[in-house]
Amino acid sequence: MTVSLRRKHLVSLKDLTFEEFFQILDVADELKRKHERNERIEPLRGKTLAMIFQKPSLRTRISFESGMNRYGGHAIYLGPEDIQLGKRETTADIARTISGCCDAIMARTFGHDIVVELARWARVPVVNGLTDREHPCQILADLMTVREKLGGLRGLKMAFLGDGNNVAHSLLHGCAKVGMHLSLAVPRGFEPKAEVIEEAKADAARTGAKLHVTHNLEEAVRGADALYTDVWASMGQEAEKAARAKVMKPYQLSMKVLKKAKPEAIVLHCLPAHRGEEITDEVIESPQSVVFDEAENRLHAQMSVLLQVMA
Ligand code: CP
Ligand code: NVA
């Protein structure tokens, strides 16, 4: 390894240097190979990860929890009723309390500011397990999957369809870091945040990634090597579900849309998927879909992060 991530937080992908980003992907590949050979290593023996969840989860919980077990450590699940973030005690007090007993914190929260605040006060590394603004671990696993399937990242084109949400934001940062072009086709009023685009463009200027937001689906999908979509209403937006479904419907990832990309294009979705809404059953079940590879790669990408920040 060439750079040390020891004791670093992972709040946003934008905070990683180019070297750190690629090192996380490289170590993740190595861990996956060891996992496939059933090689057991226990560098986290005696270490504990506190996992704070304000929202539901399947993938994030099982990948962090099984990852900690697999590498010799232990994970504690702290659900919404357990610590009642911001109600029972302050975020700063929680961060300092956990720091005395655990070796790292993973947090899935509504407000992004909560993870920022945890990182500000914690004396142990804090990893963002999804906020309303970003989902960095997901995008590390996704780019690992793209590289595994297509043999590279730089100069390839990804198209993201639907809502300019947390996943879209982290994808902007991730693609910018690795030099992958990203075209986001979103309905008017659902564009990613302007400041996230600006931050990502600063990295893109150095890596050559072209980042583009459009309302035109065809333009985004044309010549794409990878297509990505996510739910139209994220956790916390349930009340807007019907209204969002109406405006997002033209951005559904269907077979017709898939055929407009490169013939060998792969299909990504962070899951959970709403079949018949943002993606059709046929597309998600097609041989071009790599959604379960992405889900497995959450384990390897996150353990790459944890092994390095907890070193
Ligand atoms: N993709 C993802 O983060 O899944 P969960 O919400 O199930 O953790
Ligand atoms: N955008 C989705 C991602 C779920 C993994 C949400 O925030 O609900």
PDB file of N, CA, C and O in Angstrom, residues 66-93:
ATOM      1  N   SER A  66     -21.508  -8.875   8.615  1.00  0.00           N
ATOM      2  CA  SER A  66     -20.836 -10.138   8.279  1.00  0.00           C
ATOM      3  C   SER A  66     -19.363  -9.873   8.001  1.00  0.00           C
ATOM      4  O   SER A  66     -18.503 -10.699   8.312  1.00  0.00           O
ATOM      5  N   GLY A  67     -19.049  -8.700   7.446  1.00  0.00           N
ATOM      6  CA  GLY A  67     -17.650  -8.342   7.194  1.00  0.00           C
ATOM      7  C   GLY A  67     -16.857  -8.260   8.481  1.00  0.00           C
ATOM      8  O   GLY A  67     -15.743  -8.786   8.578  1.00  0.00           O
ATOM      9  N   MET A  68     -17.431  -7.610   9.498  1.00  0.00           N
ATOM     10  CA  MET A  68     -16.728  -7.515  10.786  1.00  0.00           C
ATOM     11  C   MET A  68     -16.496  -8.915  11.360  1.00  0.00           C
ATOM     12  O   MET A  68     -15.393  -9.219  11.833  1.00  0.00           O
ATOM     13  N   ASN A  69     -17.507  -9.775  11.296  1.00  0.00           N
ATOM     14  CA  ASN A  69     -17.352 -11.148  11.820  1.00  0.00           C
ATOM     15  C   ASN A  69     -16.275 -11.905  11.058  1.00  0.00           C
ATOM     16  O   ASN A  69     -15.409 -12.560  11.655  1.00  0.00           O
ATOM     17  N   ARG A  70     -16.364 -11.813   9.733  1.00  0.00           N
ATOM     18  CA  ARG A  70     -15.443 -12.552   8.871  1.00  0.00           C
ATOM     19  C   ARG A  70     -13.976 -12.185   9.144  1.00  0.00           C
ATOM     20  O   ARG A  70     -13.091 -13.019   9.044  1.00  0.00           O
ATOM     21  N   TYR A  71     -13.729 -10.918   9.466  1.00  0.00           N
ATOM     22  CA  TYR A  71     -12.353 -10.465   9.693  1.00  0.00           C
ATOM     23  C   TYR A  71     -11.985 -10.472  11.180  1.00  0.00           C
ATOM     24  O   TYR A  71     -11.046  -9.810  11.602  1.00  0.00           O
ATOM     25  N   GLY A  72     -12.756 -11.190  11.968  1.00  0.00           N
ATOM     26  CA  GLY A  72     -12.375 -11.433  13.361  1.00  0.00           C
ATOM     27  C   GLY A  72     -12.944 -10.446  14.365  1.00  0.00           C
ATOM     28  O   GLY A  72     -12.710 -10.579  15.559  1.00  0.00           O
ATOM     29  N   GLY A  73     -13.671  -9.435  13.895  1.00  0.00           N
ATOM     30  CA  GLY A  73     -14.204  -8.422  14.806  1.00  0.00           C
ATOM     31  C   GLY A  73     -15.676  -8.641  15.115  1.00  0.00           C
ATOM     32  O   GLY A  73     -16.221  -9.730  14.934  1.00  0.00           O
ATOM     33  N   HIS A  74     -16.324  -7.575  15.559  1.00  0.00           N
ATOM     34  CA  HIS A  74     -17.694  -7.666  16.031  1.00  0.00           C
ATOM     35  C   HIS A  74     -18.415  -6.367  15.666  1.00  0.00           C
ATOM     36  O   HIS A  74     -17.796  -5.305  15.644  1.00  0.00           O
ATOM     37  N   ALA A  75     -19.718  -6.472  15.362  1.00  0.00           N
ATOM     38  CA  ALA A  75     -20.481  -5.254  15.049  1.00  0.00           C
ATOM     39  C   ALA A  75     -21.686  -5.158  15.969  1.00  0.00           C
ATOM     40  O   ALA A  75     -22.306  -6.169  16.294  1.00  0.00           O
ATOM     41  N   ILE A  76     -21.993  -3.930  16.390  1.00  0.00           N
ATOM     42  CA  ILE A  76     -23.168  -3.709  17.247  1.00  0.00           C
ATOM     43  C   ILE A  76     -24.188  -2.911  16.452  1.00  0.00           C
ATOM     44  O   ILE A  76     -23.873  -1.822  15.957  1.00  0.00           O
ATOM     45  N   TYR A  77     -25.402  -3.446  16.339  1.00  0.00           N
ATOM     46  CA  TYR A  77     -26.476  -2.751  15.632  1.00  0.00           C
ATOM     47  C   TYR A  77     -27.201  -1.814  16.601  1.00  0.00           C
ATOM     48  O   TYR A  77     -27.694  -2.242  17.644  1.00  0.00           O
ATOM     49  N   LEU A  78     -27.254  -0.533  16.236  1.00  0.00           N
ATOM     50  CA  LEU A  78     -27.964   0.463  17.045  1.00  0.00           C
ATOM     51  C   LEU A  78     -29.070   1.052  16.181  1.00  0.00           C
ATOM     52  O   LEU A  78     -28.810   1.904  15.314  1.00  0.00           O
ATOM     53  N   GLY A  79     -30.279   0.560  16.373  1.00  0.00           N
ATOM     54  CA  GLY A  79     -31.416   0.997  15.552  1.00  0.00           C
ATOM     55  C   GLY A  79     -32.013   2.297  16.049  1.00  0.00           C
ATOM     56  O   GLY A  79     -31.587   2.835  17.089  1.00  0.00           O
ATOM     57  N   PRO A  80     -33.011   2.786  15.308  1.00  0.00           N
ATOM     58  CA  PRO A  80     -33.608   4.092  15.643  1.00  0.00           C
ATOM     59  C   PRO A  80     -34.124   4.156  17.078  1.00  0.00           C
ATOM     60  O   PRO A  80     -34.000   5.188  17.728  1.00  0.00           O
ATOM     61  N   GLU A  81     -34.652   3.046  17.581  1.00  0.00           N
ATOM     62  CA  GLU A  81     -35.201   3.061  18.939  1.00  0.00           C
ATOM     63  C   GLU A  81     -34.125   2.962  20.012  1.00  0.00           C
ATOM     64  O   GLU A  81     -34.348   3.320  21.159  1.00  0.00           O
ATOM     65  N   ASP A  82     -32.964   2.462  19.641  1.00  0.00           N
ATOM     66  CA  ASP A  82     -31.917   2.254  20.644  1.00  0.00           C
ATOM     67  C   ASP A  82     -31.324   3.559  21.137  1.00  0.00           C
ATOM     68  O   ASP A  82     -31.284   3.817  22.328  1.00  0.00           O
ATOM     69  N   ILE A  83     -30.841   4.367  20.192  1.00  0.00           N
ATOM     70  CA  ILE A  83     -30.148   5.578  20.666  1.00  0.00           C
ATOM     71  C   ILE A  83     -30.931   6.851  20.417  1.00  0.00           C
ATOM     72  O   ILE A  83     -30.608   7.892  20.959  1.00  0.00           O
ATOM     73  N   GLN A  84     -31.947   6.783  19.557  1.00  0.00           N
ATOM     74  CA  GLN A  84     -32.808   7.947  19.303  1.00  0.00           C
ATOM     75  C   GLN A  84     -31.990   9.211  19.093  1.00  0.00           C
ATOM     76  O   GLN A  84     -32.129  10.197  19.828  1.00  0.00           O
ATOM     77  N   LEU A  85     -31.150   9.139  18.066  1.00  0.00           N
ATOM     78  CA  LEU A  85     -30.252  10.248  17.708  1.00  0.00           C
ATOM     79  C   LEU A  85     -30.910  11.619  17.788  1.00  0.00           C
ATOM     80  O   LEU A  85     -31.964  11.840  17.197  1.00  0.00           O
ATOM     81  N   GLY A  86     -30.290  12.509  18.520  1.00  0.00           N
ATOM     82  CA  GLY A  86     -30.777  13.887  18.592  1.00  0.00           C
ATOM     83  C   GLY A  86     -31.950  14.073  19.549  1.00  0.00           C
ATOM     84  O   GLY A  86     -32.322  15.201  19.847  1.00  0.00           O
ATOM     85  N   LYS A  87     -32.558  12.966  20.021  1.00  0.00           N
ATOM     86  CA  LYS A  87     -33.701  13.086  20.943  1.00  0.00           C
ATOM     87  C   LYS A  87     -33.259  12.749  22.356  1.00  0.00           C
ATOM     88  O   LYS A  87     -33.461  13.508  23.290  1.00  0.00           O
ATOM     89  N   ARG A  88     -32.631  11.575  22.487  1.00  0.00           N
ATOM     90  CA  ARG A  88     -32.241  11.118  23.828  1.00  0.00           C
ATOM     91  C   ARG A  88     -30.978  11.830  24.282  1.00  0.00           C
ATOM     92  O   ARG A  88     -30.812  12.139  25.437  1.00  0.00           O
ATOM     93  N   GLU A  89     -30.047  12.020  23.345  1.00  0.00           N
ATOM     94  CA  GLU A  89     -28.856  12.815  23.647  1.00  0.00           C
ATOM     95  C   GLU A  89     -28.281  13.385  22.355  1.00  0.00           C
ATOM     96  O   GLU A  89     -28.704  13.019  21.269  1.00  0.00           O
ATOM     97  N   THR A  90     -27.333  14.275  22.481  1.00  0.00           N
ATOM     98  CA  THR A  90     -26.843  14.963  21.282  1.00  0.00           C
ATOM     99  C   THR A  90     -25.915  14.060  20.468  1.00  0.00           C
ATOM    100  O   THR A  90     -25.317  13.112  20.993  1.00  0.00           O
ATOM    101  N   THR A  91     -25.774  14.418  19.206  1.00  0.00           N
ATOM    102  CA  THR A  91     -24.884  13.667  18.308  1.00  0.00           C
ATOM    103  C   THR A  91     -23.449  13.724  18.835  1.00  0.00           C
ATOM    104  O   THR A  91     -22.717  12.726  18.798  1.00  0.00           O
ATOM    105  N   ALA A  92     -23.054  14.879  19.336  1.00  0.00           N
ATOM    106  CA  ALA A  92     -21.684  15.038  19.850  1.00  0.00           C
ATOM    107  C   ALA A  92     -21.442  14.109  21.044  1.00  0.00           C
ATOM    108  O   ALA A  92     -20.374  13.488  21.159  1.00  0.00           O
ATOM    109  N   ASP A  93     -22.435  13.984  21.915  1.00  0.00           N
ATOM    110  CA  ASP A  93     -22.279  13.097  23.082  1.00  0.00           C
ATOM    111  C   ASP A  93     -22.236  11.635  22.648  1.00  0.00           C
ATOM    112  O   ASP A  93     -21.476  10.834  23.209  1.00  0.00           O
TER     113      ASP A  93
END
